[in-house]
XYZ file of C-alpha atoms in Angstrom:
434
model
C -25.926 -2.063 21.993
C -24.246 0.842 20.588
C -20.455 1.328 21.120
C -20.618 5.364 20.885
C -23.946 6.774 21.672
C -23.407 10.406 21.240
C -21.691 10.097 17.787
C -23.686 7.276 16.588
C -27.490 9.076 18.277
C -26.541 12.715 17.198
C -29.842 14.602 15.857
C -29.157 14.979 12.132
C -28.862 18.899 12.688
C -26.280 18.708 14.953
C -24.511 15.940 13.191
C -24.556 18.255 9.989
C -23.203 21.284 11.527
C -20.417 18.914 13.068
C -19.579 17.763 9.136
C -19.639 21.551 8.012
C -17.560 22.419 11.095
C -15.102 19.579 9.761
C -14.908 20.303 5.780
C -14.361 23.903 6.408
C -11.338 22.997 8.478
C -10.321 20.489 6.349
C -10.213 22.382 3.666
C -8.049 24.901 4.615
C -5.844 21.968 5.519
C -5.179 20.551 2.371
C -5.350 23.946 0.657
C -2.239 24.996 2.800
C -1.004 21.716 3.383
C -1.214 19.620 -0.296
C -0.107 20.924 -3.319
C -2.138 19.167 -5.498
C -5.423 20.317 -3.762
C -3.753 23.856 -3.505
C -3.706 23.571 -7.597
C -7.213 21.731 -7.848
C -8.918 24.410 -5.498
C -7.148 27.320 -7.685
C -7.919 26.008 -11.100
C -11.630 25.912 -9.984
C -11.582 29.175 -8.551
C -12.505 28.316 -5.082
C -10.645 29.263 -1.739
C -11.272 27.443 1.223
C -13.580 30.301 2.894
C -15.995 29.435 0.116
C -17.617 26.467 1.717
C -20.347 28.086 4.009
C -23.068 25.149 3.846
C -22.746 21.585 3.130
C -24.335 22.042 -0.391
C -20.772 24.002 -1.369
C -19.495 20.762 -1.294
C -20.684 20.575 -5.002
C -17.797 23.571 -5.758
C -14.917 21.103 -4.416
C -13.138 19.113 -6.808
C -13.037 15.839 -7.363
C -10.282 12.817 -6.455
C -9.920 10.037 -8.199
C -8.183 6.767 -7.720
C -5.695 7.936 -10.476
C -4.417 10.943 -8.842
C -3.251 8.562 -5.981
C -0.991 6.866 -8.183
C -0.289 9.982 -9.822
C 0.916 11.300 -6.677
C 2.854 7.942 -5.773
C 4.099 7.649 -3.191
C 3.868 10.540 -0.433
C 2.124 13.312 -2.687
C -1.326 13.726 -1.200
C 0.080 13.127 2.799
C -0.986 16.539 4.392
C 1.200 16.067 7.511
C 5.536 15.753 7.609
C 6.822 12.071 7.520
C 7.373 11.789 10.604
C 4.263 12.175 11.539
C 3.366 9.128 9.468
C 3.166 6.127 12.022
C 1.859 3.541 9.732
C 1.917 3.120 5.918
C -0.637 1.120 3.543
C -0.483 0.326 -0.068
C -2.639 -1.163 -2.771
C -1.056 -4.296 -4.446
C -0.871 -2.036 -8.068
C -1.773 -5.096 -9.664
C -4.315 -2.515 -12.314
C -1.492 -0.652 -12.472
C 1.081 1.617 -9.852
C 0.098 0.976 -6.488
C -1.884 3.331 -4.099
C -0.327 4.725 -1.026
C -1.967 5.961 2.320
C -0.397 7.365 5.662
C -1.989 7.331 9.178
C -1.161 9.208 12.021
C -1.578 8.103 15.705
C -4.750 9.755 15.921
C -5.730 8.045 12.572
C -5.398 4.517 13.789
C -6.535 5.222 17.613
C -9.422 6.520 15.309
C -9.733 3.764 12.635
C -9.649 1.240 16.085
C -12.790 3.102 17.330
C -14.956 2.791 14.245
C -14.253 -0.672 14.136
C -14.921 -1.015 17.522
C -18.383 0.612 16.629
C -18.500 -1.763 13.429
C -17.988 -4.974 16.121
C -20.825 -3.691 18.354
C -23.198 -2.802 15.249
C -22.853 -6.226 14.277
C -23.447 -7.901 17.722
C -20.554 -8.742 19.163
C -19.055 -7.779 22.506
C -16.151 -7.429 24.673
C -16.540 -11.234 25.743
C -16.238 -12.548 22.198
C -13.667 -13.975 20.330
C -12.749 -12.959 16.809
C -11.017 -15.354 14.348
C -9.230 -12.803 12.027
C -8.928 -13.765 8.699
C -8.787 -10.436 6.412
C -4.820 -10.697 5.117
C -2.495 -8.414 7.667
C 0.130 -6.993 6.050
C -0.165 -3.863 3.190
C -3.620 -4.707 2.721
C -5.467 -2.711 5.341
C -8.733 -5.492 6.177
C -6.362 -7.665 8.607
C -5.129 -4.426 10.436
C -8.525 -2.527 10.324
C -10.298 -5.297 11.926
C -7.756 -6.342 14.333
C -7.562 -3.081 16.325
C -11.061 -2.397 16.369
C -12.215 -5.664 17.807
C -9.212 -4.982 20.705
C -10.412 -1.369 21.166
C -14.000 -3.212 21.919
C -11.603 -5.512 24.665
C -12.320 -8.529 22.453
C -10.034 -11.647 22.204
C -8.500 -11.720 18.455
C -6.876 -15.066 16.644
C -4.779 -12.953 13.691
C -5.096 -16.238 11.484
C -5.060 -13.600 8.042
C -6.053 -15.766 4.952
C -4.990 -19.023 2.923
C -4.332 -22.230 4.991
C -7.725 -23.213 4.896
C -7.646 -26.170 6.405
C -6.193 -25.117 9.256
C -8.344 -22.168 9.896
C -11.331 -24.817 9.807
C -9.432 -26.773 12.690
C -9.046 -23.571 14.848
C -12.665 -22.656 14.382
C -13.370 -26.072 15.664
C -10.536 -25.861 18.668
C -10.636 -22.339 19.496
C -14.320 -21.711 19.424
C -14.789 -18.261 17.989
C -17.905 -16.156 18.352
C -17.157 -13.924 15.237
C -15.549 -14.058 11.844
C -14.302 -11.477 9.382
C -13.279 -12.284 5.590
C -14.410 -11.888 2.093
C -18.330 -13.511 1.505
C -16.458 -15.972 -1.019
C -14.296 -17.724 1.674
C -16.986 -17.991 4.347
C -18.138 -20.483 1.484
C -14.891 -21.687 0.614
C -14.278 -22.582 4.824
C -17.763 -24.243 4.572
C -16.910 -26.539 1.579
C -13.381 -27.332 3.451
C -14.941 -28.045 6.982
C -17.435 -30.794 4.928
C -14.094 -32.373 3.372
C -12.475 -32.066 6.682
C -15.933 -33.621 8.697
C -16.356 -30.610 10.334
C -19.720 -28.920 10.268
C -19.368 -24.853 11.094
C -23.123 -25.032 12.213
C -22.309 -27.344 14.478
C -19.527 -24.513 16.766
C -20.319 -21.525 18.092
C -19.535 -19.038 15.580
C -22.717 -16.395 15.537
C -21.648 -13.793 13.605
C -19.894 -12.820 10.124
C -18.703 -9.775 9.261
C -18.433 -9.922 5.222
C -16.646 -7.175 3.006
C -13.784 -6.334 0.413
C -15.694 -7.626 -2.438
C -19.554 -6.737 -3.668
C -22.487 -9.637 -2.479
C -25.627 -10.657 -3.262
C -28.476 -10.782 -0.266
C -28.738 -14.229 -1.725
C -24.820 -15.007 -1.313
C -26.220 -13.526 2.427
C -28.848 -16.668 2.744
C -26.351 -19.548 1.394
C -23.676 -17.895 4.017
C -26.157 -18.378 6.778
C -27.624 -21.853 5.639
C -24.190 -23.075 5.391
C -22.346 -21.745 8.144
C -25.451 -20.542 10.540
C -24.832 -17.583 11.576
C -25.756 -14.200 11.161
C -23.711 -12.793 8.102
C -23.182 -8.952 8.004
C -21.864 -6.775 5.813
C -19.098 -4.207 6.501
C -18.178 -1.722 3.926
C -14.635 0.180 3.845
C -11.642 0.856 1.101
C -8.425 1.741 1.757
C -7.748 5.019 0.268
C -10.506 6.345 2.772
C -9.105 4.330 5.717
C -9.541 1.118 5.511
C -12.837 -1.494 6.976
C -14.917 0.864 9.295
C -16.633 3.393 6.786
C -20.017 1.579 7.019
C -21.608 -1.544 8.354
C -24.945 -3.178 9.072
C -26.629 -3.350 12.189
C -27.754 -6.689 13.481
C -31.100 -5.484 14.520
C -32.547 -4.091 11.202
C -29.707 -5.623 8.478
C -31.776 -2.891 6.084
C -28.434 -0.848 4.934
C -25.072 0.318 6.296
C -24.401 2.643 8.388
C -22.275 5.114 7.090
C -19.719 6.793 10.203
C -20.629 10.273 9.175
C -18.952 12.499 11.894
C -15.778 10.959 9.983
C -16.924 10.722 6.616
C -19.343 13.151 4.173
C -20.863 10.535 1.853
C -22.667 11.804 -1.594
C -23.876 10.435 -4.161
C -23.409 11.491 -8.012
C -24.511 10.081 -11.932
C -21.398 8.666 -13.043
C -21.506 9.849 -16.506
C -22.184 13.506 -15.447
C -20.613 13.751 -12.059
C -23.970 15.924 -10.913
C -25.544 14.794 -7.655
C -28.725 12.503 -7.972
C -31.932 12.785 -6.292
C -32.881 11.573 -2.528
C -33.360 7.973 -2.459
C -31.580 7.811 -6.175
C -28.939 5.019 -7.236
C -25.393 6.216 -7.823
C -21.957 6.634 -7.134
C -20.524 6.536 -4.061
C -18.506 9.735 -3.409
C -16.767 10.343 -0.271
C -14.426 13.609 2.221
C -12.568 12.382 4.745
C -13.567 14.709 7.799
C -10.749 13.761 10.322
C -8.204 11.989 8.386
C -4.799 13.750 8.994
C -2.471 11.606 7.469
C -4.054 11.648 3.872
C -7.345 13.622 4.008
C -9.288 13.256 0.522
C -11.644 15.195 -0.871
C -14.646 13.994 -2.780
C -12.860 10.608 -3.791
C -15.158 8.899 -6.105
C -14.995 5.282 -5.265
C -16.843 4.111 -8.392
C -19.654 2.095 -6.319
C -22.934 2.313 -6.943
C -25.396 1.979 -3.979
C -28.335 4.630 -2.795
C -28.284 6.742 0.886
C -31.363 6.773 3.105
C -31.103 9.281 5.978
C -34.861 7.726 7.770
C -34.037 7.057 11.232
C -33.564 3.141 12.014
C -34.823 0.615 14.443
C -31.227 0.230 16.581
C -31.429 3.885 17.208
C -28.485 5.163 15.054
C -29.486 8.424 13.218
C -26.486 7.953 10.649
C -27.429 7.467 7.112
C -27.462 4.192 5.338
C -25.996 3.099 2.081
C -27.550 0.215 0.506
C -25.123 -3.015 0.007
C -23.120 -2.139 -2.913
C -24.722 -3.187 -6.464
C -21.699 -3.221 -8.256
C -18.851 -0.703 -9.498
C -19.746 1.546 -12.365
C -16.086 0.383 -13.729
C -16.724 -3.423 -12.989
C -19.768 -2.654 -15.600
C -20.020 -4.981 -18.330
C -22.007 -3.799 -21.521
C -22.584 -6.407 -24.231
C -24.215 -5.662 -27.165
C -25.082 -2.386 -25.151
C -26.538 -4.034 -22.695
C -24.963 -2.826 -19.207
C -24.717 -6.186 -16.665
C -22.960 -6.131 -13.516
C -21.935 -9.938 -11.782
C -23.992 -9.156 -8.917
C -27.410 -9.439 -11.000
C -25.831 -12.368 -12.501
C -25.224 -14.330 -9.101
C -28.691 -13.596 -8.233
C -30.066 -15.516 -10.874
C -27.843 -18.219 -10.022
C -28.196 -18.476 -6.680
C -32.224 -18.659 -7.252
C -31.439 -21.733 -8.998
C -31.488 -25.047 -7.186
C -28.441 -26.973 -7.484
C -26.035 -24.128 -8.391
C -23.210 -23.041 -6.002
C -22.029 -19.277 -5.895
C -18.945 -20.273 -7.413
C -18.662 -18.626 -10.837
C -16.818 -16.504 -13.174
C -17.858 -14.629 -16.501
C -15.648 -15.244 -19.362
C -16.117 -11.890 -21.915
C -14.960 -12.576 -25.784
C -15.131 -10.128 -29.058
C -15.995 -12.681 -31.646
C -15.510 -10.583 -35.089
C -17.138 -6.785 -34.287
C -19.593 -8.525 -31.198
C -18.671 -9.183 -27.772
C -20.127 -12.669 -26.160
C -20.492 -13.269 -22.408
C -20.288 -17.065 -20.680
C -21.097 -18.071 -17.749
C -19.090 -20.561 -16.028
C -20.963 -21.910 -12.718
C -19.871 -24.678 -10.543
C -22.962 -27.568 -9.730
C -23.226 -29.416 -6.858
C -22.279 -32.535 -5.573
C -25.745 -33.823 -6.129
C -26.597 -32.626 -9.504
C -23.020 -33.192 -11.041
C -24.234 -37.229 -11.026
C -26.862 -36.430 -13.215
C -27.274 -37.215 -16.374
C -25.981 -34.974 -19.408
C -29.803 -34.324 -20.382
C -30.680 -32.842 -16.956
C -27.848 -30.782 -16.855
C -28.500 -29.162 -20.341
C -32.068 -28.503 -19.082
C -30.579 -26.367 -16.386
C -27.903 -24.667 -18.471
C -30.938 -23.686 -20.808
C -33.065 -22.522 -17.869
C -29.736 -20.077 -16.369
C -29.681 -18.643 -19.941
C -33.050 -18.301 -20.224
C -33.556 -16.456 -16.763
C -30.393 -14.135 -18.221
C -32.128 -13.471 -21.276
C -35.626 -12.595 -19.721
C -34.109 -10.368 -16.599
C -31.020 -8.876 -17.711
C -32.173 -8.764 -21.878
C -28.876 -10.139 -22.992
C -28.063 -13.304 -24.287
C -25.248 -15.295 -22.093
C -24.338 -19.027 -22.881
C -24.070 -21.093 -19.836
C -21.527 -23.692 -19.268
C -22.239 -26.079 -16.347
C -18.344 -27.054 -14.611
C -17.851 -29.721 -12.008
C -17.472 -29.172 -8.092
C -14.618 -27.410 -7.499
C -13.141 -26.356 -10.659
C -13.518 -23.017 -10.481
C -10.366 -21.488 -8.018
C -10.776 -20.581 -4.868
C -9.766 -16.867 -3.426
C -8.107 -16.600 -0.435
C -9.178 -12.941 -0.447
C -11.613 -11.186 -3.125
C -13.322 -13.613 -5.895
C -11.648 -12.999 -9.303
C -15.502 -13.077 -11.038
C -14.753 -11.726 -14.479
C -12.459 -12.291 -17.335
C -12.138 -9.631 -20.321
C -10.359 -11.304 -22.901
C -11.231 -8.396 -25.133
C -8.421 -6.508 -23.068
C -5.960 -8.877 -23.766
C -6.035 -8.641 -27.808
């Protein structure tokens, strides 16, 4: 089923000149509307008029995450205050926090996308939705919440932490759906087991997964241990919020971007050029409708690939491929680049591993070191000390041979490693801290 058909089924052509119709107008928006673009544009050279063909999208400038907090609070809002119905903010725990505005036609839009999101992923009006993105500043909770009552669903707002409760009102209220970070899917499957409640055993279906990057593997473990279908949803809040992207149920081969809302590119990181068709790189994105805070080429430092073939649901919109990793969430040891995700593949692959895992970074004299902390299992934490050296040798020795940099492995009992209510905390930089 497809919530929108003519948006979501538009021939590419006509779906293009409907983004060209869009940027033009949006850019004489900000241009008369936001200082800061007004000064961007100018110190380029370029006037709104410019932009006669999607490619002139290249002439814009860029945004950046920094010119948000630059700009704190109300700097980049294109519309009076009170036109402002609703306010998010980043938590500004890297530093000051991130501010965006929505107008009533921003959420009633937001609350359609999701509403398309819902449907994409195979739910329907009849379902029930057990909530548990955090409400509040954070925009997940919000995001999902309308769109699931735009598609007439029934929503339980639960938000996160209190996990053991949210496993007793998956058991008593019998959702269909779920939406919350990958990690806590696993983290409400390890507390229904302690609790004697098996989530394979209700009628939960689907999962809609997002806020943090994921492996396809962490895909397979979410399905083996909660058994359902486990789909990912892509969004960030400076663009609007969940909603920018998700996978269908039918094909789960990419996400599909909403592009009558949103022009997605993709650049090299290092250059800021545009890659080749088909090419990995960063994730660059223009707000087409956004009134409240309308953003221009905001580079959202994730690295994935766009593939424009037509899929099997029917939906002509391009796809991005689930995000790799962020080109600032990069490690590089001994100039060797290595990104978590490749790193919770390899454990995942390995029998008697859990997902749960962090990556300790160290400068010892002029090198840097990486280790890999990984909780076992129940099963193979009874082993003996010889059998779990074996493995520990084997992880570092799969490191070594895929990623070509040397990692030492330290095997930690069940449940050491904390558990996020909201997105994993997967590395730690001590070379920041001295």
């Amino acid at each position: 089923m497809i919530y929108d058909v003519k948006n979501e089924t538009m021939p590419r052509e006509e779906l293009e000149l409907v983004q060209l119709r869009r940027l033009q107008a949006l850019c004489e928006r900000v241009y008369a509307n936001v200082p800061f673009y007004k000064k961007k544009f100018d110190e380029k050279g370029i006037k709104p008029q410019d932009i006669k063909t999607l490619k002139d999208i290249t002439l814009l400038p860029f945004t950046v995450k920094q010119d948000l907090r630059d700009q704190y609070p109300f700097g980049l809002f294109a519309v009076p205050k009170d036109q402002i119905v609703r306010i998010h903010s980043s938590s500004g725990t890297t530093g000051t926090a991130t501010v965006v505005g929505y107008t009533k036609r921003d959420i009633e839009n937001w609350g359609e996308l999701m509403a398309r999101c819902f449907m994409a992923a195979g739910a329907s009006a009849s379902d029930t939705v057990h909530n548990a993105y955090g409400y509040g500043l954070f925009t997940g909770g919000l995001g999902a919440h309308y769109g699931a009552e735009a598609l007439g669903a029934t929503v339980v707002p639960i938000s996160g932490g209190a996990t053991r409760r949210q496993v007793t009102l998956l058991k008593d209220f019998m959702p269909d759906v779920i939406c919350c970070t990958p990690s806590y899917a696993l983290f409400l499957a390890e507390t229904g087991q302690e609790l004697g409640i098996d989530i394979r055993e209700l009628p939960l279906r689907i999962g809609i997964f997002g806020a943090e990057p994921w492996t396809n593997e962490m895909r397979l473990e979410i399905e083996k241990k909660l058994g359902i279908t486990a789909i990912d949803i892509y969004g960030l809040s400076e663009i609007m919020g969940p909603g920018v992207a998700i996978e269908c149920h039918e094909a789960q081969d990419g996400l599909h971007i909403q592009e009558d809302h949103f022009l997605a590119e993709t650049i090299d990181p290092q250059t800021g050029e545009p890659v080749a068709p088909g090419e990995e790189g960063e994730l660059v994105f223009t707000t087409l409708t956004k009134e409240g805070i309308p953003l221009i080429r905001y580079r959202t430092r994730d690295l994935t690939t766009l593939n424009t073939t037509p899929c099997k649901c029917g939906r002509t919109t391009a796809r991005m491929k689930r995000v790799t990793g962020r080109s600032d969430d990069m490690l590089i040891i001994r100039g060797v680049n290595v990104f978590p995700s490749q790193i919770e593949s390899i454990l995942i692959e390995t029998e008697g591993l859990t997902p749960h895992y962090q990556l300790i970074v160290e400068r010892q004299g002029n090198l840097d070191s990486l280790e890999v902390q990984v909780e076992v299992n129940e099963s193979i934490f009874s082993d003996e000390i010889k059998s779990l050296q074996k493995m520990e040798s084997k992880v570092m020795k799969n490191i070594k041979e895929f990623l070509g940099v040397t990692a030492k492995v330290k095997l930690v009992e069940p449940k050491t490693i904390e558990r996020s209510m909201g997105k994993a905390k997967r590395i730690i930089d001590k070379r920041k801290e001295g």
